[in-house]
Amino acid sequence: MPTTPLPAVLPGAGDTDYARYMRTDDLLSLQKGPGEWVHPDELLFQVVHQSSELWLKLTRSHLARALAHMTADQPSAAELILRRAAEALRLITEHLRVLRSLPPAQFAIIRTALGNGSGFESPGWRLLREATTELDIAFARLLSSLRLTPVDLYRGQPSDPLYRLAEALVELDERIALWRTEHYSVATRVIGQGVLGTRRTPVDSLTKLIAHRRFPTLWEARSELTEAFSRVACPRQVQP
């Protein structure tokens, strides 16, 4: 049954409280209109990237909260918020895939409207990189205060809150690498390999970022453990 709409009571622009709280008038005015497009798919390209910046803003907020929990020696609380941040990065990666549908000839037209703009200039990713550096330093300090190394930690129980926190950091790192992999895949699909991006940067240089780790000591600990167990399982034969 139709209901009588309730009057808006919140301050701001918009006919409803939903519009006023969500600021939909402002939000939906941030995209170029049809009269400004060089190609209709500009809307797709802009919406994907603008929504990514919103998710990255949320992710950055979560990482700041996780850092505060870590500093306060609350590993379980930090782990929970890091898991949510990793989920946000998963969603960013998934909606990046819609750009695969852009035909190369059409995207070549859209590129003319980008100027020198590049994803390398994303404020969301810049702040995320800064946040992960802060988390890496804070986690190292936490381990040091307990006289533990990452290898010591991984020799312990997976149920340990500190162990679980380490794995949440690794998952976050993995999500960043998966986004970079998808970004490279989409870029080569729509503009090709061996070409230059809008900043005159080779597209294939993106592959170097995929293997970069934000929490390197946690990955190195895995290698050390594997090598240590390999030496035990397959000791070198002593030469006579």
PDB file of C-alpha atoms in Angstrom, residues 85-201:
ATOM      1  CA  ALA A  85      39.614  -3.119   5.519  1.00  0.00           C
ATOM      2  CA  ALA A  86      40.781  -6.134   3.516  1.00  0.00           C
ATOM      3  CA  GLU A  87      37.175  -6.832   2.519  1.00  0.00           C
ATOM      4  CA  ALA A  88      36.839  -3.255   1.264  1.00  0.00           C
ATOM      5  CA  LEU A  89      39.900  -3.786  -0.925  1.00  0.00           C
ATOM      6  CA  ARG A  90      38.336  -6.975  -2.286  1.00  0.00           C
ATOM      7  CA  LEU A  91      35.268  -5.003  -3.344  1.00  0.00           C
ATOM      8  CA  ILE A  92      37.429  -2.345  -5.012  1.00  0.00           C
ATOM      9  CA  THR A  93      39.167  -5.071  -6.990  1.00  0.00           C
ATOM     10  CA  GLU A  94      35.904  -6.671  -8.074  1.00  0.00           C
ATOM     11  CA  HIS A  95      34.303  -3.537  -9.422  1.00  0.00           C
ATOM     12  CA  LEU A  96      37.525  -2.673 -11.296  1.00  0.00           C
ATOM     13  CA  ARG A  97      36.725  -5.666 -13.500  1.00  0.00           C
ATOM     14  CA  VAL A  98      33.826  -3.887 -15.177  1.00  0.00           C
ATOM     15  CA  LEU A  99      36.421  -1.800 -17.042  1.00  0.00           C
ATOM     16  CA  ARG A 100      37.361  -4.941 -18.959  1.00  0.00           C
ATOM     17  CA  SER A 101      34.244  -4.301 -21.052  1.00  0.00           C
ATOM     18  CA  LEU A 102      35.696  -1.080 -22.496  1.00  0.00           C
ATOM     19  CA  PRO A 103      36.664  -1.620 -26.154  1.00  0.00           C
ATOM     20  CA  PRO A 104      40.224  -0.386 -26.835  1.00  0.00           C
ATOM     21  CA  ALA A 105      39.099   2.025 -29.584  1.00  0.00           C
ATOM     22  CA  GLN A 106      36.551   3.638 -27.263  1.00  0.00           C
ATOM     23  CA  PHE A 107      38.949   3.893 -24.343  1.00  0.00           C
ATOM     24  CA  ALA A 108      41.480   5.564 -26.622  1.00  0.00           C
ATOM     25  CA  ILE A 109      38.899   8.345 -27.054  1.00  0.00           C
ATOM     26  CA  ILE A 110      38.314   8.576 -23.291  1.00  0.00           C
ATOM     27  CA  ARG A 111      42.055   8.886 -22.669  1.00  0.00           C
ATOM     28  CA  THR A 112      42.072  12.181 -24.551  1.00  0.00           C
ATOM     29  CA  ALA A 113      39.961  13.666 -21.731  1.00  0.00           C
ATOM     30  CA  LEU A 114      42.294  12.512 -18.932  1.00  0.00           C
ATOM     31  CA  GLY A 115      45.124  14.936 -19.566  1.00  0.00           C
ATOM     32  CA  ASN A 116      48.152  13.743 -17.606  1.00  0.00           C
ATOM     33  CA  GLY A 117      45.943  12.176 -14.939  1.00  0.00           C
ATOM     34  CA  SER A 118      46.971   8.729 -13.725  1.00  0.00           C
ATOM     35  CA  GLY A 119      46.007   6.204 -11.084  1.00  0.00           C
ATOM     36  CA  PHE A 120      49.488   6.742  -9.643  1.00  0.00           C
ATOM     37  CA  GLU A 121      48.150  10.101  -8.411  1.00  0.00           C
ATOM     38  CA  SER A 122      45.238   8.577  -6.476  1.00  0.00           C
ATOM     39  CA  PRO A 123      45.066  10.259  -3.043  1.00  0.00           C
ATOM     40  CA  GLY A 124      43.345   7.161  -1.655  1.00  0.00           C
ATOM     41  CA  TRP A 125      46.199   4.852  -2.586  1.00  0.00           C
ATOM     42  CA  ARG A 126      48.813   7.356  -1.397  1.00  0.00           C
ATOM     43  CA  LEU A 127      47.174   7.556   2.029  1.00  0.00           C
ATOM     44  CA  LEU A 128      46.780   3.779   2.148  1.00  0.00           C
ATOM     45  CA  ARG A 129      50.492   3.311   1.501  1.00  0.00           C
ATOM     46  CA  GLU A 130      51.293   5.746   4.301  1.00  0.00           C
ATOM     47  CA  ALA A 131      48.895   3.920   6.625  1.00  0.00           C
ATOM     48  CA  THR A 132      50.419   0.513   5.946  1.00  0.00           C
ATOM     49  CA  THR A 133      53.871   1.894   6.667  1.00  0.00           C
ATOM     50  CA  GLU A 134      52.625   3.154  10.038  1.00  0.00           C
ATOM     51  CA  LEU A 135      51.066  -0.243  10.765  1.00  0.00           C
ATOM     52  CA  ASP A 136      54.272  -2.057   9.831  1.00  0.00           C
ATOM     53  CA  ILE A 137      56.284   0.111  12.226  1.00  0.00           C
ATOM     54  CA  ALA A 138      53.719  -0.276  15.022  1.00  0.00           C
ATOM     55  CA  PHE A 139      53.620  -4.059  14.658  1.00  0.00           C
ATOM     56  CA  ALA A 140      57.413  -4.279  14.726  1.00  0.00           C
ATOM     57  CA  ARG A 141      57.433  -2.225  17.933  1.00  0.00           C
ATOM     58  CA  LEU A 142      54.778  -4.469  19.435  1.00  0.00           C
ATOM     59  CA  LEU A 143      56.826  -7.578  18.720  1.00  0.00           C
ATOM     60  CA  SER A 144      59.987  -5.907  20.027  1.00  0.00           C
ATOM     61  CA  SER A 145      58.273  -4.988  23.291  1.00  0.00           C
ATOM     62  CA  LEU A 146      57.535  -8.697  23.766  1.00  0.00           C
ATOM     63  CA  ARG A 147      61.049  -9.737  22.676  1.00  0.00           C
ATOM     64  CA  LEU A 148      59.584 -11.641  19.729  1.00  0.00           C
ATOM     65  CA  THR A 149      60.604 -11.897  16.104  1.00  0.00           C
ATOM     66  CA  PRO A 150      58.135 -12.683  13.297  1.00  0.00           C
ATOM     67  CA  VAL A 151      59.650 -16.176  13.114  1.00  0.00           C
ATOM     68  CA  ASP A 152      59.074 -16.656  16.851  1.00  0.00           C
ATOM     69  CA  LEU A 153      55.479 -15.581  16.362  1.00  0.00           C
ATOM     70  CA  TYR A 154      54.860 -18.000  13.501  1.00  0.00           C
ATOM     71  CA  ARG A 155      56.297 -20.849  15.520  1.00  0.00           C
ATOM     72  CA  GLY A 156      53.457 -20.271  17.961  1.00  0.00           C
ATOM     73  CA  GLN A 157      49.757 -21.066  17.861  1.00  0.00           C
ATOM     74  CA  PRO A 158      47.498 -19.682  15.089  1.00  0.00           C
ATOM     75  CA  SER A 159      44.864 -19.005  17.766  1.00  0.00           C
ATOM     76  CA  ASP A 160      47.147 -16.481  19.504  1.00  0.00           C
ATOM     77  CA  PRO A 161      45.654 -12.951  19.061  1.00  0.00           C
ATOM     78  CA  LEU A 162      49.036 -11.595  17.985  1.00  0.00           C
ATOM     79  CA  TYR A 163      49.420 -14.375  15.412  1.00  0.00           C
ATOM     80  CA  ARG A 164      45.928 -13.613  14.090  1.00  0.00           C
ATOM     81  CA  LEU A 165      46.809  -9.923  13.881  1.00  0.00           C
ATOM     82  CA  ALA A 166      49.885 -10.760  11.822  1.00  0.00           C
ATOM     83  CA  GLU A 167      47.740 -12.803   9.452  1.00  0.00           C
ATOM     84  CA  ALA A 168      45.262  -9.923   9.112  1.00  0.00           C
ATOM     85  CA  LEU A 169      48.171  -7.711   8.039  1.00  0.00           C
ATOM     86  CA  VAL A 170      49.264 -10.337   5.537  1.00  0.00           C
ATOM     87  CA  GLU A 171      45.735 -10.574   4.159  1.00  0.00           C
ATOM     88  CA  LEU A 172      45.633  -6.809   3.716  1.00  0.00           C
ATOM     89  CA  ASP A 173      48.954  -6.960   1.887  1.00  0.00           C
ATOM     90  CA  GLU A 174      47.650  -9.770  -0.297  1.00  0.00           C
ATOM     91  CA  ARG A 175      44.540  -7.764  -1.194  1.00  0.00           C
ATOM     92  CA  ILE A 176      46.734  -4.874  -2.317  1.00  0.00           C
ATOM     93  CA  ALA A 177      48.741  -7.239  -4.535  1.00  0.00           C
ATOM     94  CA  LEU A 178      45.558  -8.736  -5.992  1.00  0.00           C
ATOM     95  CA  TRP A 179      44.254  -5.253  -6.819  1.00  0.00           C
ATOM     96  CA  ARG A 180      47.536  -4.452  -8.548  1.00  0.00           C
ATOM     97  CA  THR A 181      47.311  -7.689 -10.515  1.00  0.00           C
ATOM     98  CA  GLU A 182      43.783  -6.859 -11.645  1.00  0.00           C
ATOM     99  CA  HIS A 183      44.790  -3.288 -12.452  1.00  0.00           C
ATOM    100  CA  TYR A 184      47.605  -4.518 -14.683  1.00  0.00           C
ATOM    101  CA  SER A 185      45.325  -7.075 -16.334  1.00  0.00           C
ATOM    102  CA  VAL A 186      42.640  -4.471 -17.071  1.00  0.00           C
ATOM    103  CA  ALA A 187      45.177  -1.928 -18.305  1.00  0.00           C
ATOM    104  CA  THR A 188      46.761  -4.334 -20.794  1.00  0.00           C
ATOM    105  CA  ARG A 189      43.345  -5.503 -21.955  1.00  0.00           C
ATOM    106  CA  VAL A 190      42.126  -2.017 -22.866  1.00  0.00           C
ATOM    107  CA  ILE A 191      45.347  -0.300 -23.991  1.00  0.00           C
ATOM    108  CA  GLY A 192      47.750  -3.177 -24.690  1.00  0.00           C
ATOM    109  CA  GLN A 193      51.259  -4.150 -23.614  1.00  0.00           C
ATOM    110  CA  GLY A 194      54.436  -2.249 -24.308  1.00  0.00           C
ATOM    111  CA  VAL A 195      52.658   1.124 -24.448  1.00  0.00           C
ATOM    112  CA  LEU A 196      52.911   4.231 -22.305  1.00  0.00           C
ATOM    113  CA  GLY A 197      50.295   5.353 -19.790  1.00  0.00           C
ATOM    114  CA  THR A 198      48.994   8.886 -19.400  1.00  0.00           C
ATOM    115  CA  ARG A 199      52.077   9.857 -17.379  1.00  0.00           C
ATOM    116  CA  ARG A 200      54.348   8.409 -20.073  1.00  0.00           C
ATOM    117  CA  THR A 201      54.995   5.475 -17.737  1.00  0.00           C
TER     118      THR A 201
END
